[in-house]
CSV table of C-alpha atoms in Angstrom, one decimal:
chain,number,residue,atom,x,y,z
A,1,UNK,CA,-29.1,14.1,-58.6
A,2,UNK,CA,-29.2,15.2,-55.0
A,3,UNK,CA,-27.0,18.2,-54.3
A,4,UNK,CA,-26.0,19.3,-50.8
A,5,UNK,CA,-25.6,23.1,-50.4
A,6,UNK,CA,-23.3,24.2,-47.6
A,7,UNK,CA,-23.3,27.9,-46.6
A,8,UNK,CA,-19.8,29.0,-45.8
A,9,UNK,CA,-18.1,30.4,-43.8
A,10,UNK,CA,-17.8,28.5,-41.5
A,11,UNK,CA,-16.4,25.6,-43.5
A,12,UNK,CA,-17.6,22.1,-42.6
A,13,UNK,CA,-15.6,20.6,-39.8
A,14,UNK,CA,-13.7,17.3,-39.8
A,15,UNK,CA,-14.4,15.1,-36.8
A,16,UNK,CA,-12.8,11.7,-37.2
A,17,UNK,CA,-12.2,9.1,-39.9
A,18,UNK,CA,-10.8,5.6,-40.6
A,19,UNK,CA,-10.6,2.8,-43.1
A,20,UNK,CA,-12.4,-0.5,-42.9
A,21,UNK,CA,-11.9,-3.8,-44.8
A,22,UNK,CA,-15.1,-5.7,-45.2
A,23,UNK,CA,-15.3,-9.4,-46.1
A,24,UNK,CA,-17.9,-11.0,-48.4
A,25,UNK,CA,-21.3,-10.8,-46.6
A,26,UNK,CA,-20.4,-7.9,-44.3
A,27,UNK,CA,-23.0,-5.1,-44.2
A,28,UNK,CA,-22.9,-1.4,-43.4
A,29,UNK,CA,-24.5,-0.6,-40.1
A,30,UNK,CA,-28.3,0.3,-39.8
A,31,UNK,CA,-28.4,3.7,-38.3
A,32,UNK,CA,-31.0,6.5,-37.8
A,33,UNK,CA,-30.4,10.3,-37.1
A,34,UNK,CA,-26.7,9.9,-36.2
A,35,UNK,CA,-26.3,13.7,-36.0
A,36,UNK,CA,-23.2,14.0,-38.2
A,37,UNK,CA,-22.5,13.6,-41.9
A,38,UNK,CA,-21.0,10.3,-42.8
A,39,UNK,CA,-18.8,10.3,-45.9
A,40,UNK,CA,-18.2,6.8,-47.4
A,41,UNK,CA,-15.5,6.4,-50.1
A,42,UNK,CA,-14.8,3.0,-51.6
A,43,UNK,CA,-11.3,2.0,-52.6
A,44,UNK,CA,-12.0,-1.6,-53.6
A,45,UNK,CA,-15.2,-3.6,-54.1
A,46,UNK,CA,-18.7,-2.2,-53.5
A,47,UNK,CA,-20.9,-1.0,-50.6
A,48,UNK,CA,-24.7,-1.3,-50.9
A,49,UNK,CA,-26.5,1.3,-48.8
A,50,UNK,CA,-30.0,2.7,-48.8
A,51,UNK,CA,-31.0,6.1,-47.4
A,52,UNK,CA,-34.6,7.4,-47.3
A,53,UNK,CA,-35.7,4.5,-49.5
A,54,UNK,CA,-33.1,5.2,-52.2
A,55,UNK,CA,-30.5,2.5,-52.8
A,56,UNK,CA,-26.9,3.4,-53.6
A,57,UNK,CA,-24.2,1.1,-55.1
A,58,UNK,CA,-20.9,2.7,-54.1
A,59,UNK,CA,-18.2,1.1,-56.2
A,60,UNK,CA,-14.4,1.7,-56.3
A,61,UNK,CA,-13.6,5.4,-56.8
A,62,UNK,CA,-17.1,6.5,-55.8
A,63,UNK,CA,-18.5,8.2,-52.7
A,64,UNK,CA,-21.7,8.8,-50.8
A,65,UNK,CA,-22.5,11.4,-48.1
A,66,UNK,CA,-25.1,10.0,-45.6
A,67,UNK,CA,-27.1,12.8,-44.0
A,68,UNK,CA,-27.2,13.4,-40.2
A,69,UNK,CA,-31.0,13.5,-40.1
A,70,UNK,CA,-32.1,10.4,-42.0
A,71,UNK,CA,-32.3,6.7,-41.7
A,72,UNK,CA,-29.8,4.6,-43.6
A,73,UNK,CA,-29.4,0.8,-43.7
A,74,UNK,CA,-27.6,-1.9,-45.8
A,75,UNK,CA,-29.3,-2.8,-49.0
A,76,UNK,CA,-27.4,-6.1,-49.1
A,77,UNK,CA,-24.1,-7.5,-47.9
A,78,UNK,CA,-20.8,-7.1,-49.8
A,79,UNK,CA,-20.3,-9.5,-52.6
A,80,UNK,CA,-16.5,-9.4,-52.4
A,81,UNK,CA,-13.8,-8.1,-50.1
A,82,UNK,CA,-14.4,-4.3,-49.9
A,83,UNK,CA,-12.1,-1.6,-48.6
A,84,UNK,CA,-13.8,1.7,-47.8
A,85,UNK,CA,-13.0,4.9,-45.9
A,86,UNK,CA,-15.5,6.5,-43.5
A,87,UNK,CA,-15.3,10.1,-42.4
A,88,UNK,CA,-17.6,12.0,-40.0
A,89,UNK,CA,-18.0,15.7,-40.4
A,90,UNK,CA,-20.4,18.4,-39.3
A,91,UNK,CA,-21.1,22.1,-40.1
A,92,UNK,CA,-22.2,24.9,-37.8
A,93,UNK,CA,-23.3,26.8,-40.9
A,94,UNK,CA,-26.4,26.3,-42.9
A,95,UNK,CA,-27.1,23.5,-45.4
A,96,UNK,CA,-29.9,22.3,-47.5
A,97,UNK,CA,-30.5,19.3,-49.8
A,98,UNK,CA,-31.9,19.9,-53.3
A,99,UNK,CA,-32.6,17.6,-56.3
A,100,UNK,CA,-30.8,19.8,-58.7
A,101,UNK,CA,-27.8,22.2,-58.8
A,102,UNK,CA,-29.8,25.4,-58.7
A,103,UNK,CA,-28.9,28.1,-56.2
A,104,UNK,CA,-31.3,30.8,-55.0
A,105,UNK,CA,-30.8,33.9,-57.1
A,106,UNK,CA,-30.1,36.1,-54.1
A,107,UNK,CA,-27.2,33.8,-53.2
A,108,UNK,CA,-25.5,34.6,-56.5
A,109,UNK,CA,-26.1,38.3,-56.6
A,110,UNK,CA,-24.6,39.4,-53.2
A,111,UNK,CA,-22.1,42.2,-53.4
A,112,UNK,CA,-18.8,41.8,-51.5
A,113,UNK,CA,-19.1,43.3,-48.0
A,114,UNK,CA,-16.0,45.1,-46.7
A,115,UNK,CA,-16.7,44.8,-43.0
A,116,UNK,CA,-18.6,41.5,-42.7
A,117,UNK,CA,-18.2,37.9,-43.8
A,118,UNK,CA,-19.1,37.2,-47.5
A,119,UNK,CA,-21.2,34.1,-47.3
A,120,UNK,CA,-21.5,31.8,-50.3
A,121,UNK,CA,-22.7,28.3,-51.2
A,122,UNK,CA,-20.5,25.2,-51.8
A,123,UNK,CA,-22.4,22.6,-53.8
A,124,UNK,CA,-21.4,18.9,-53.3
A,125,UNK,CA,-23.1,15.9,-54.9
A,126,UNK,CA,-24.4,13.5,-52.3
A,127,UNK,CA,-23.3,10.6,-54.5
A,128,UNK,CA,-20.7,10.7,-57.2
A,129,UNK,CA,-17.4,9.7,-58.6
A,130,UNK,CA,-14.1,11.2,-57.4
A,131,UNK,CA,-12.3,13.2,-60.2
A,132,UNK,CA,-8.9,12.2,-58.7
A,133,UNK,CA,-9.4,9.0,-56.7
A,134,UNK,CA,-5.8,8.4,-56.0
A,135,UNK,CA,-5.3,11.9,-54.6
A,136,UNK,CA,-8.5,11.4,-52.5
A,137,UNK,CA,-7.2,8.1,-51.1
A,138,UNK,CA,-3.9,9.7,-50.1
A,139,UNK,CA,-5.7,12.5,-48.3
A,140,UNK,CA,-7.9,9.9,-46.5
A,141,UNK,CA,-4.9,7.8,-45.6
A,142,UNK,CA,-3.2,10.9,-44.2
A,143,UNK,CA,-6.3,11.8,-42.1
A,144,UNK,CA,-6.5,8.3,-40.7
A,145,UNK,CA,-2.8,8.3,-39.8
A,146,UNK,CA,-3.3,11.6,-37.9
A,147,UNK,CA,-6.0,10.2,-35.7
A,148,UNK,CA,-3.5,8.6,-33.3
A,149,UNK,CA,-2.0,12.1,-32.8
A,150,UNK,CA,-5.4,13.8,-32.6
A,151,UNK,CA,-4.8,15.3,-29.2
A,152,UNK,CA,-2.0,17.4,-30.5
A,153,UNK,CA,-2.9,20.9,-31.6
A,154,UNK,CA,-0.8,20.7,-34.8
A,155,UNK,CA,-2.4,17.4,-35.7
A,156,UNK,CA,-5.9,18.8,-35.3
A,157,UNK,CA,-4.9,21.8,-37.4
A,158,UNK,CA,-3.5,19.5,-40.1
A,159,UNK,CA,-6.6,17.4,-40.1
A,160,UNK,CA,-8.9,20.4,-40.9
A,161,UNK,CA,-6.6,21.5,-43.7
A,162,UNK,CA,-6.5,18.0,-45.3
A,163,UNK,CA,-10.3,17.7,-45.0
A,164,UNK,CA,-10.8,21.1,-46.7
A,165,UNK,CA,-8.7,19.8,-49.6
A,166,UNK,CA,-10.8,16.6,-49.7
A,167,UNK,CA,-14.0,18.6,-49.6
A,168,UNK,CA,-12.9,20.6,-52.6
A,169,UNK,CA,-12.5,17.3,-54.5
A,170,UNK,CA,-16.0,16.3,-53.6
A,171,UNK,CA,-17.3,19.6,-54.9
A,172,UNK,CA,-15.3,19.2,-58.1
A,173,UNK,CA,-17.1,15.9,-58.7
A,174,UNK,CA,-20.3,17.8,-59.5
A,175,UNK,CA,-19.0,18.9,-62.9
A,176,UNK,CA,-15.9,16.9,-63.8
A,177,UNK,CA,-14.4,18.2,-67.0
A,178,UNK,CA,-13.3,15.8,-69.7
A,179,UNK,CA,-9.7,15.0,-69.1
A,180,UNK,CA,-7.3,16.1,-71.8
A,181,UNK,CA,-4.5,13.8,-73.0
A,182,UNK,CA,-1.9,16.0,-71.3
A,183,UNK,CA,-3.7,16.2,-68.0
A,184,UNK,CA,-4.3,12.4,-68.1
A,185,UNK,CA,-0.6,11.8,-68.7
A,186,UNK,CA,0.4,14.3,-66.0
A,187,UNK,CA,-2.0,12.7,-63.4
A,188,UNK,CA,-0.7,9.2,-64.2
A,189,UNK,CA,2.9,10.3,-63.8
A,190,UNK,CA,2.1,12.2,-60.6
A,191,UNK,CA,0.3,9.1,-59.1
A,192,UNK,CA,3.3,6.9,-60.0
A,193,UNK,CA,5.7,9.3,-58.4
A,194,UNK,CA,3.6,9.6,-55.2
A,195,UNK,CA,3.4,5.8,-55.0
A,196,UNK,CA,7.1,5.3,-55.5
A,197,UNK,CA,8.5,8.4,-53.9
A,198,UNK,CA,10.9,6.5,-51.7
A,199,UNK,CA,12.6,4.9,-54.7
A,200,UNK,CA,15.4,6.3,-56.9
A,201,UNK,CA,13.9,8.4,-59.7
A,202,UNK,CA,14.6,7.2,-63.3
A,203,UNK,CA,12.8,8.9,-66.2
A,204,UNK,CA,12.9,5.7,-68.2
A,205,UNK,CA,11.2,3.7,-65.5
A,206,UNK,CA,8.5,6.3,-65.2
A,207,UNK,CA,7.9,6.3,-68.9
A,208,UNK,CA,7.7,2.5,-69.2
A,209,UNK,CA,5.3,2.3,-66.2
A,210,UNK,CA,2.7,4.6,-67.8
A,211,UNK,CA,3.5,4.0,-71.5
A,212,UNK,CA,4.5,7.6,-72.4
A,213,UNK,CA,7.9,9.0,-73.6
A,214,UNK,CA,9.8,10.7,-70.7
A,215,UNK,CA,10.1,14.0,-72.7
A,216,UNK,CA,6.3,14.0,-73.3
A,217,UNK,CA,5.7,13.3,-69.6
A,218,UNK,CA,7.9,16.2,-68.6
A,219,UNK,CA,6.1,18.5,-71.0
A,220,UNK,CA,2.7,17.5,-69.7
A,221,UNK,CA,3.7,17.9,-66.0
A,222,UNK,CA,5.2,21.3,-66.7
A,223,UNK,CA,1.9,22.3,-68.3
A,224,UNK,CA,-0.4,20.8,-65.6
A,225,UNK,CA,1.6,21.2,-62.5
A,226,UNK,CA,4.1,23.9,-63.4
A,227,UNK,CA,7.1,21.7,-62.7
A,228,UNK,CA,9.2,18.8,-64.0
A,229,UNK,CA,8.7,15.2,-62.7
A,230,UNK,CA,11.9,15.6,-60.6
A,231,UNK,CA,10.6,18.8,-59.0
A,232,UNK,CA,7.2,17.3,-58.4
A,233,UNK,CA,8.9,14.3,-56.7
A,234,UNK,CA,11.1,16.6,-54.6
A,235,UNK,CA,8.1,18.6,-53.3
A,236,UNK,CA,6.2,15.4,-52.5
A,237,UNK,CA,9.1,14.0,-50.6
A,238,UNK,CA,9.4,17.2,-48.5
A,239,UNK,CA,5.7,17.1,-47.7
A,240,UNK,CA,6.0,13.5,-46.5
A,241,UNK,CA,9.1,14.5,-44.4
A,242,UNK,CA,7.0,17.3,-42.8
A,243,UNK,CA,4.5,14.7,-41.7
A,244,UNK,CA,7.2,12.5,-40.2
A,245,UNK,CA,8.8,15.5,-38.4
A,246,UNK,CA,5.4,16.2,-36.8
A,247,UNK,CA,4.3,12.6,-36.1
A,248,UNK,CA,7.5,10.9,-35.0
A,249,UNK,CA,10.7,11.5,-33.0
A,250,UNK,CA,12.9,10.0,-35.7
A,251,UNK,CA,16.2,11.7,-36.5
A,252,UNK,CA,16.5,14.0,-39.4
A,253,UNK,CA,18.9,11.6,-41.1
A,254,UNK,CA,16.4,8.7,-40.7
A,255,UNK,CA,13.5,10.8,-42.1
A,256,UNK,CA,15.7,11.8,-45.0
A,257,UNK,CA,16.3,8.2,-45.8
A,258,UNK,CA,12.6,7.2,-45.3
A,259,UNK,CA,11.4,9.7,-47.9
A,260,UNK,CA,14.0,8.9,-50.5
A,261,UNK,CA,17.0,11.0,-50.0
A,262,UNK,CA,20.4,9.4,-50.0
A,263,UNK,CA,22.2,12.2,-48.1
A,264,UNK,CA,20.8,14.0,-45.1
A,265,UNK,CA,22.7,17.2,-46.0
A,266,UNK,CA,21.0,17.3,-49.4
A,267,UNK,CA,17.7,16.7,-47.8
A,268,UNK,CA,18.3,19.6,-45.3
A,269,UNK,CA,19.2,21.9,-48.2
A,270,UNK,CA,16.2,21.0,-50.2
A,271,UNK,CA,13.9,21.3,-47.2
A,272,UNK,CA,15.2,24.7,-46.3
A,273,UNK,CA,14.9,25.9,-49.9
A,274,UNK,CA,11.2,24.8,-50.1
A,275,UNK,CA,10.1,25.7,-46.5
A,276,UNK,CA,12.5,28.6,-45.7
A,277,UNK,CA,13.9,26.9,-42.6
A,278,UNK,CA,15.7,23.7,-41.7
A,279,UNK,CA,13.9,20.4,-40.7
A,280,UNK,CA,15.0,20.8,-37.1
A,281,UNK,CA,13.7,24.3,-36.9
A,282,UNK,CA,10.5,23.2,-38.5
A,283,UNK,CA,10.0,20.5,-35.9
A,284,UNK,CA,10.9,23.0,-33.1
A,285,UNK,CA,8.0,25.3,-34.1
A,286,UNK,CA,5.6,22.6,-32.9
A,287,UNK,CA,7.6,21.3,-29.9
């Protein structure tokens, strides 16, 4: 397995990203020494890419990081309609590529320095399977949607934060622990809530959708996320509202409705409780 070792700080920097839907027969571009890392994440179908003579079949839920200093080309065309995300990033810090997960001993034995940066190594598999594909897809969708607002300082800041969260997921793919029954249940419930966050919450509907009893779901989510399904849904709705407050000029009432609240006053109350200020004041911070 090829492991990419990134020395941080500084953290790798997000540049730009997007999503592409390829039809049968489409091929990934033939490129050489593009100067940036190119992250490919497949949501549906399969991409066939070769880098430095090594072929990769990137199927749904998998990713590949193409290096900035090598030649890559399509191994073959897509055999079915394929949806994949692409993301360019770079690092001004050091990085190396190794064929195993070892780290130089001196890198592990450094003492913390009180008056200078404490550098460390983040290991990311060049090719792997996402431990939480649905969460990664959501992060990539959010990044793609922010591109149209890329000239705004708050959008650029948000992009870097989302990319750091995504990069953490890539690093976690190096040693994915076996999922416990409770974590699997909690993750399925969370994915359902994120997908249907605009809809009215019903514990019975949630249970029927993922084939677990609502009481068991609540227990698992409390264990894994520290909150009930309703609390998780509420937090997610507020996060979606924050994006709309930044990205649009919609009224607070319209945003409340768009993220699943029936009453604007209740939305404002929940938002203030979670963020410490009202939706209008939150928006004014970036105006």
